[in-house]
């Protein structure tokens, strides 16, 4: 088993070492945390090429994708967190009651201890490092377990993190299911996991044994409702962009479209037009189009097309794990492609008559991580948001809500629990401790509270 | 088919109908809850007296008043709390509308313990109702009289299509937990907390766990022993010690112990008289099982004050133990009774080490004339909450989140924190369909020129590169 720590340290030893380093108190001073975050930033800048190379090898991401989809976010998050950290870490005075006018009540933020971050393979860098940024800022020791499916990124992280960050406090554990199972037996003070619903349940069950709080970023079928009253050119361009980015392997990508049958054909045509603009006649030749992570997912996604009306695409090449951008029409809600998260470059279109039916359709299903609604009519947008639930929402675009630092990023129901990003991360990885400090004087004023109870109070 | 299926189904359908969403509905429920307290005050006091021999004073101060003020606060602030929370935007989202929408989770389960059977069920209920959820309450079967009032009287004041009280013991709890809830709020022991979390994991249900621990109480040499004794004694023996945030044990030097003991005796006599058993202000142990458990603890160390017990009344005298070993049972479990062990340490460093060797408690106390000492204890330990120079007063401010950390729990509530706990915070971004030219750079094909532009933007400090 590969770890970032040289020699043959067991997982247990890595965790103990991180805990001992945390207990030494060295991660408490803000200056230390900021230095570590600056180290992370330096790591990214100095090893850009290696990072891009790893992402290309894992997911056929080119430079643009790598920077734009992953690296830029992390650099922004690091800058934002460094800037805000003194403010976030400061004691927060709160409103006093009449009885506590002479006292100091405040909320004091403290690190939790040793945090475990389990990453996912689709954005193997950002989904692992972004939570790590928050955990470091909050003063914790952090262990990361990148996904073994994106093995190049995992190996790279294992190699470079110890070169730029404190080796005892921060470590990388690599491996698959056996190693993850072993890690989950250890006691952590918080676990953040990005992955499937099934993995989420396993992580939470393991955490329950130690009463470890968890943040789970899971998945779901993110609905995308396209209203009749809508600028279809713009809507379809934005949908095509958000859907087929990273070859559809995007937890906040639109999973399926809901629309009135009268606009289905137009949507198909405009999606096709945008796809051609983005990736040319043959997406396989485009430098900007990704590949499926592995053979197992390739087969799974190809299987979802069976029995469906393919309006566009449909081709796949197992050797390169390429699947063409594909659009399915008149999809039956009972069919397989509507039973699981697609997580691939297939866009099913399901017809519904009007907003009410769309809302009903969405509410009959599990709450998704993201919900999208395209309309020129504010009332439609308002109704859609009010009458459904999801982790987050973007109206008239895709994914943007998940990029704003001041908005929490997280799911609800089976799409997850808890949230992170920016200040949310800091809070997630901190204990916000209620404090009240009183003077040891003024005993006279407290006399009224002590027994014996006043004579006029009825006794039993 | 278990006894809960129909009830839960009914509540789920009610939630699906949207009935609990409007502010008017929620306010009506909260007002109903307020009326329940006002119209049944005596009934509740009697039930609490039957269950715990709670004095009217304690019932008023720690159960009824606290619940009432949470209701009042929720009614006053409901609309403000429900409002969308606008957030700051970056350069790329200046023209958009970005906010956090607070939404109810759906079907909430609140499981309450027996020690503050009114407060610990109604205060979470206030939050769950204010946040627009449908609620299932599971009061403790151990505090039987209060359970009866909650089951038979409370529902009359609330809309019963959206609210239910379910009864039972551990077996029924097990059955109940097999069902899917959208949120579970549990107050109880860490052991049962683990069971609840494991059950919640099967449905990916988010939870708040308010658990327990051994709350240390450090008493510095630099302090007035009588003042400290008054405060420690009152908070220790309140509700006969059956309080999750009570000071569980004292840490002090042998010198301080010698000064503290007579002071504690003096406080106890002042509060409960020469014969505490006849004081109306001292409660009783909840049941026989706990009485036996606590009586067993009386043989740890040496009894310095109290030590008497009376099985027929489940009475245990306010007791102080000294010469206790760390390995003895009284230092191995949460005491949850009117017994206060004093452990000796030589100085602050040893006290802090002692505390940090153990699980993080729900509360931590430090008494000293020196603000520096108090702040040091705070800085070098962790706990759910902390009070310097008093007992659990920090709980009385609804502007402070009340909750544990580590083995003492996860999540928090009171005041707005309750509302936020029972709400899903949904990130919303509303964009206009226009201005497509601004976003054009993000679309493929990605030219080397665009990449250079992006990298330049990355170099520029304070500039948002997420040109979405």
Coordinates of C-alpha atoms in Angstrom, one line a residue, chain B residues 201-466:
Chain B
X201 CA -26.7 5.7 8.1
X202 CA -29.0 3.2 6.4
X203 CA -31.2 6.0 5.1
X204 CA -28.5 8.7 4.9
X205 CA -30.5 10.7 7.5
X206 CA -28.7 13.8 8.9
X207 CA -28.6 13.9 12.7
X208 CA -27.9 16.0 15.7
X209 CA -26.8 14.0 18.7
X210 CA -26.8 15.7 22.2
X211 CA -24.9 13.2 24.3
X212 CA -23.0 13.2 27.6
X213 CA -19.7 12.9 29.2
X214 CA -17.8 13.7 32.4
X215 CA -17.8 17.5 32.7
X216 CA -14.6 18.6 34.4
X217 CA -14.6 21.5 36.9
X218 CA -11.2 23.0 37.5
X219 CA -10.9 25.0 40.7
X220 CA -7.8 27.2 40.8
X221 CA -6.0 28.0 44.1
X222 CA -6.6 31.7 43.4
X223 CA -10.3 32.0 44.2
X224 CA -12.8 32.5 47.0
X225 CA -13.8 29.0 48.1
X226 CA -17.3 29.9 49.3
X227 CA -18.3 31.6 46.1
X228 CA -17.0 28.7 44.1
X229 CA -18.6 26.2 46.4
X230 CA -22.0 27.9 46.1
X231 CA -21.8 27.8 42.3
X232 CA -20.4 24.3 42.0
X233 CA -22.9 22.9 44.5
X234 CA -25.9 24.5 43.0
X235 CA -25.2 23.3 39.5
X236 CA -24.1 19.9 40.7
X237 CA -27.2 19.1 42.8
X238 CA -29.7 20.9 40.6
X239 CA -32.2 18.2 39.5
X240 CA -30.4 15.8 41.8
X241 CA -27.3 15.9 39.6
X242 CA -29.3 14.4 36.6
X243 CA -28.1 17.1 34.2
X244 CA -25.9 16.4 31.1
X245 CA -24.0 19.7 31.6
X246 CA -23.6 19.4 35.4
X247 CA -20.0 19.7 36.8
X248 CA -19.2 15.9 37.1
X249 CA -16.0 16.1 39.1
X250 CA -13.7 18.7 40.5
X251 CA -10.0 19.0 39.8
X252 CA -8.0 21.0 42.4
X253 CA -4.9 21.0 44.5
X254 CA -5.0 19.3 47.9
X255 CA -4.7 22.7 49.6
X256 CA -7.8 24.0 47.6
X257 CA -9.6 20.8 48.5
X258 CA -9.1 21.5 52.2
X259 CA -10.7 24.9 51.8
X260 CA -13.4 23.8 49.5
X261 CA -14.8 21.0 51.6
X262 CA -16.1 23.1 54.5
X263 CA -17.4 25.6 51.9
X264 CA -19.3 22.9 50.1
X265 CA -20.8 21.7 53.3
X266 CA -21.8 25.2 54.1
X267 CA -23.5 25.6 50.6
X268 CA -25.3 22.3 50.9
X269 CA -26.7 23.2 54.3
X270 CA -27.7 26.6 53.2
X271 CA -29.5 25.2 50.1
X272 CA -31.1 22.1 51.5
X273 CA -31.0 22.6 55.3
X274 CA -29.7 20.2 58.0
X275 CA -31.7 17.4 56.7
X276 CA -31.6 17.6 52.8
X277 CA -34.0 14.6 52.6
X278 CA -36.8 16.9 53.9
X279 CA -36.0 19.8 51.6
X280 CA -38.6 20.5 48.9
X281 CA -35.8 21.8 46.8
X282 CA -33.9 18.6 46.4
X283 CA -35.2 16.1 43.8
X284 CA -35.0 12.3 43.7
X285 CA -33.4 9.7 41.4
X286 CA -35.5 8.9 38.4
X287 CA -35.8 5.1 39.0
X288 CA -34.6 2.1 40.9
X289 CA -32.0 1.1 38.4
X290 CA -30.2 4.5 38.5
X291 CA -30.6 4.6 42.3
X292 CA -28.8 1.3 42.6
X293 CA -26.1 2.4 40.3
X294 CA -25.5 5.6 42.2
X295 CA -25.6 3.9 45.6
X296 CA -22.8 1.7 44.3
X297 CA -20.7 4.8 43.5
X298 CA -21.0 6.0 47.1
X299 CA -18.4 3.4 48.0
X300 CA -15.7 4.9 45.8
X301 CA -13.0 6.8 47.5
X302 CA -14.1 8.3 50.8
X303 CA -17.3 10.1 51.7
X304 CA -16.4 13.6 52.9
X305 CA -19.9 15.1 52.8
X306 CA -23.3 13.3 52.7
X307 CA -23.3 9.7 51.6
X308 CA -26.8 8.9 52.9
X309 CA -29.4 7.2 50.8
X310 CA -33.0 6.0 51.2
X311 CA -34.2 3.3 48.8
X312 CA -37.9 3.8 49.6
X313 CA -37.7 7.4 48.2
X314 CA -34.8 6.9 45.8
X315 CA -33.1 9.6 47.8
X316 CA -29.4 10.2 47.7
X317 CA -27.9 12.9 49.8
X318 CA -25.8 15.7 48.2
X319 CA -22.4 13.9 48.4
X320 CA -18.8 14.8 48.0
X321 CA -16.2 12.1 47.6
X322 CA -12.4 12.5 48.1
X323 CA -9.4 10.2 47.7
X324 CA -10.9 8.8 44.6
X325 CA -8.7 6.7 42.1
X326 CA -9.1 7.4 38.4
X327 CA -9.8 3.7 37.9
X328 CA -12.8 3.6 40.2
X329 CA -16.3 3.4 38.7
X330 CA -17.2 7.0 39.8
X331 CA -14.5 8.3 37.5
X332 CA -15.2 5.8 34.7
X333 CA -18.8 6.7 33.8
X334 CA -20.9 9.9 33.7
X335 CA -22.2 10.2 37.3
X336 CA -25.6 11.7 36.6
X337 CA -26.4 12.0 40.3
X338 CA -25.8 14.1 43.4
X339 CA -22.3 12.9 43.9
X340 CA -19.2 15.1 43.4
X341 CA -15.8 13.5 43.4
X342 CA -12.8 15.7 44.0
X343 CA -9.6 14.7 42.1
X344 CA -6.3 16.2 43.2
X345 CA -3.9 17.7 40.7
X346 CA -0.7 19.7 41.3
X347 CA -1.3 22.8 39.2
X348 CA -2.9 23.8 36.0
X349 CA -0.7 21.8 33.6
X350 CA -1.6 18.6 35.3
X351 CA -5.3 19.5 35.3
X352 CA -5.2 20.2 31.6
X353 CA -3.4 16.9 30.9
X354 CA -6.0 15.1 33.0
X355 CA -8.8 16.6 31.0
X356 CA -7.2 16.0 27.6
X357 CA -6.5 12.4 28.3
X358 CA -10.3 11.8 28.4
X359 CA -13.1 12.1 25.9
X360 CA -14.3 15.6 25.1
X361 CA -17.1 16.5 27.5
X362 CA -20.3 18.4 26.8
X363 CA -19.3 21.1 29.2
X364 CA -16.2 22.3 30.9
X365 CA -15.8 24.7 33.9
X366 CA -12.9 26.6 35.3
X367 CA -12.9 28.8 38.4
X368 CA -10.3 31.4 39.1
X369 CA -9.9 35.0 40.0
X370 CA -7.3 35.1 37.2
X371 CA -8.8 35.7 33.8
X372 CA -5.5 34.3 32.4
X373 CA -6.0 30.9 34.1
X374 CA -9.6 30.7 32.8
X375 CA -8.6 31.6 29.3
X376 CA -5.8 29.1 29.4
X377 CA -8.1 26.2 30.4
X378 CA -10.3 27.2 27.5
X379 CA -7.5 27.5 25.0
X380 CA -5.9 24.2 25.9
X381 CA -8.9 21.9 26.0
X382 CA -12.0 21.2 24.0
X383 CA -15.7 20.6 25.0
X384 CA -19.2 21.2 23.8
X385 CA -19.4 24.4 25.8
X386 CA -17.5 26.3 28.4
X387 CA -18.2 28.5 31.3
X388 CA -15.6 30.4 33.3
X389 CA -16.5 31.0 36.9
X390 CA -20.0 29.5 36.9
X391 CA -22.0 26.4 36.0
X392 CA -24.1 25.8 33.0
X393 CA -25.2 29.4 32.5
X394 CA -23.9 29.4 29.0
X395 CA -26.9 27.2 28.1
X396 CA -29.3 30.0 29.0
X397 CA -28.2 32.2 26.1
X398 CA -30.0 31.3 23.0
X399 CA -27.4 33.3 21.1
X400 CA -24.9 30.6 21.9
X401 CA -25.2 27.2 20.1
X402 CA -25.8 24.3 22.5
X403 CA -24.2 21.1 21.5
X404 CA -21.3 18.6 22.1
X405 CA -18.1 17.6 20.3
X406 CA -16.5 14.2 19.9
X407 CA -18.1 11.7 22.2
X408 CA -20.4 14.3 23.7
X409 CA -22.2 14.8 20.4
X410 CA -22.5 16.5 17.1
X411 CA -24.6 19.5 15.9
X412 CA -26.2 22.1 18.1
X413 CA -29.4 24.1 18.7
X414 CA -31.2 26.8 20.7
X415 CA -32.6 30.0 19.2
X416 CA -31.7 30.5 15.6
X417 CA -29.4 27.5 15.7
X418 CA -32.4 25.3 16.2
X419 CA -34.1 26.8 13.1
X420 CA -30.9 26.3 11.1
X421 CA -30.4 22.7 12.4
X422 CA -33.8 21.7 11.1
X423 CA -33.5 23.4 7.7
X424 CA -31.7 22.5 4.6
X425 CA -29.6 25.4 3.4
X426 CA -30.1 25.4 -0.4
X427 CA -27.6 27.3 -2.5
X428 CA -29.5 29.3 -5.2
X429 CA -28.2 31.2 -8.1
X430 CA -30.5 32.9 -10.5
X431 CA -29.0 34.0 -13.7
X432 CA -30.5 35.8 -16.7
X433 CA -30.4 34.2 -20.1
X434 CA -28.6 37.2 -21.7
X435 CA -25.0 38.4 -21.6
X436 CA -23.9 35.3 -23.4
X437 CA -20.8 37.0 -24.8
X438 CA -19.4 37.3 -21.3
X439 CA -19.6 33.6 -20.8
X440 CA -18.4 32.7 -24.2
X441 CA -14.8 32.1 -23.1
X442 CA -15.8 29.0 -21.2
X443 CA -17.0 27.1 -24.2
X444 CA -14.9 24.7 -26.2
X445 CA -13.0 24.7 -28.5
X446 CA -10.4 26.0 -26.1
X447 CA -7.7 27.9 -27.9
X448 CA -4.2 28.5 -26.6
X449 CA -5.1 32.2 -26.5
X450 CA -8.0 31.6 -24.2
X451 CA -5.8 29.5 -22.0
X452 CA -3.2 32.3 -21.8
X453 CA -6.0 34.7 -20.8
X454 CA -7.2 32.4 -18.1
X455 CA -3.6 31.9 -16.7
X456 CA -3.1 35.7 -16.7
X457 CA -6.3 36.1 -14.8
X458 CA -5.1 33.5 -12.3
X459 CA -2.0 35.6 -11.8
X460 CA -4.0 38.7 -10.9
X461 CA -4.7 38.8 -7.2
X462 CA -8.3 39.4 -6.1
X463 CA -9.7 38.7 -9.5
X464 CA -12.2 35.9 -9.8
X465 CA -11.1 33.5 -12.5
X466 CA -14.2 31.5 -12.5

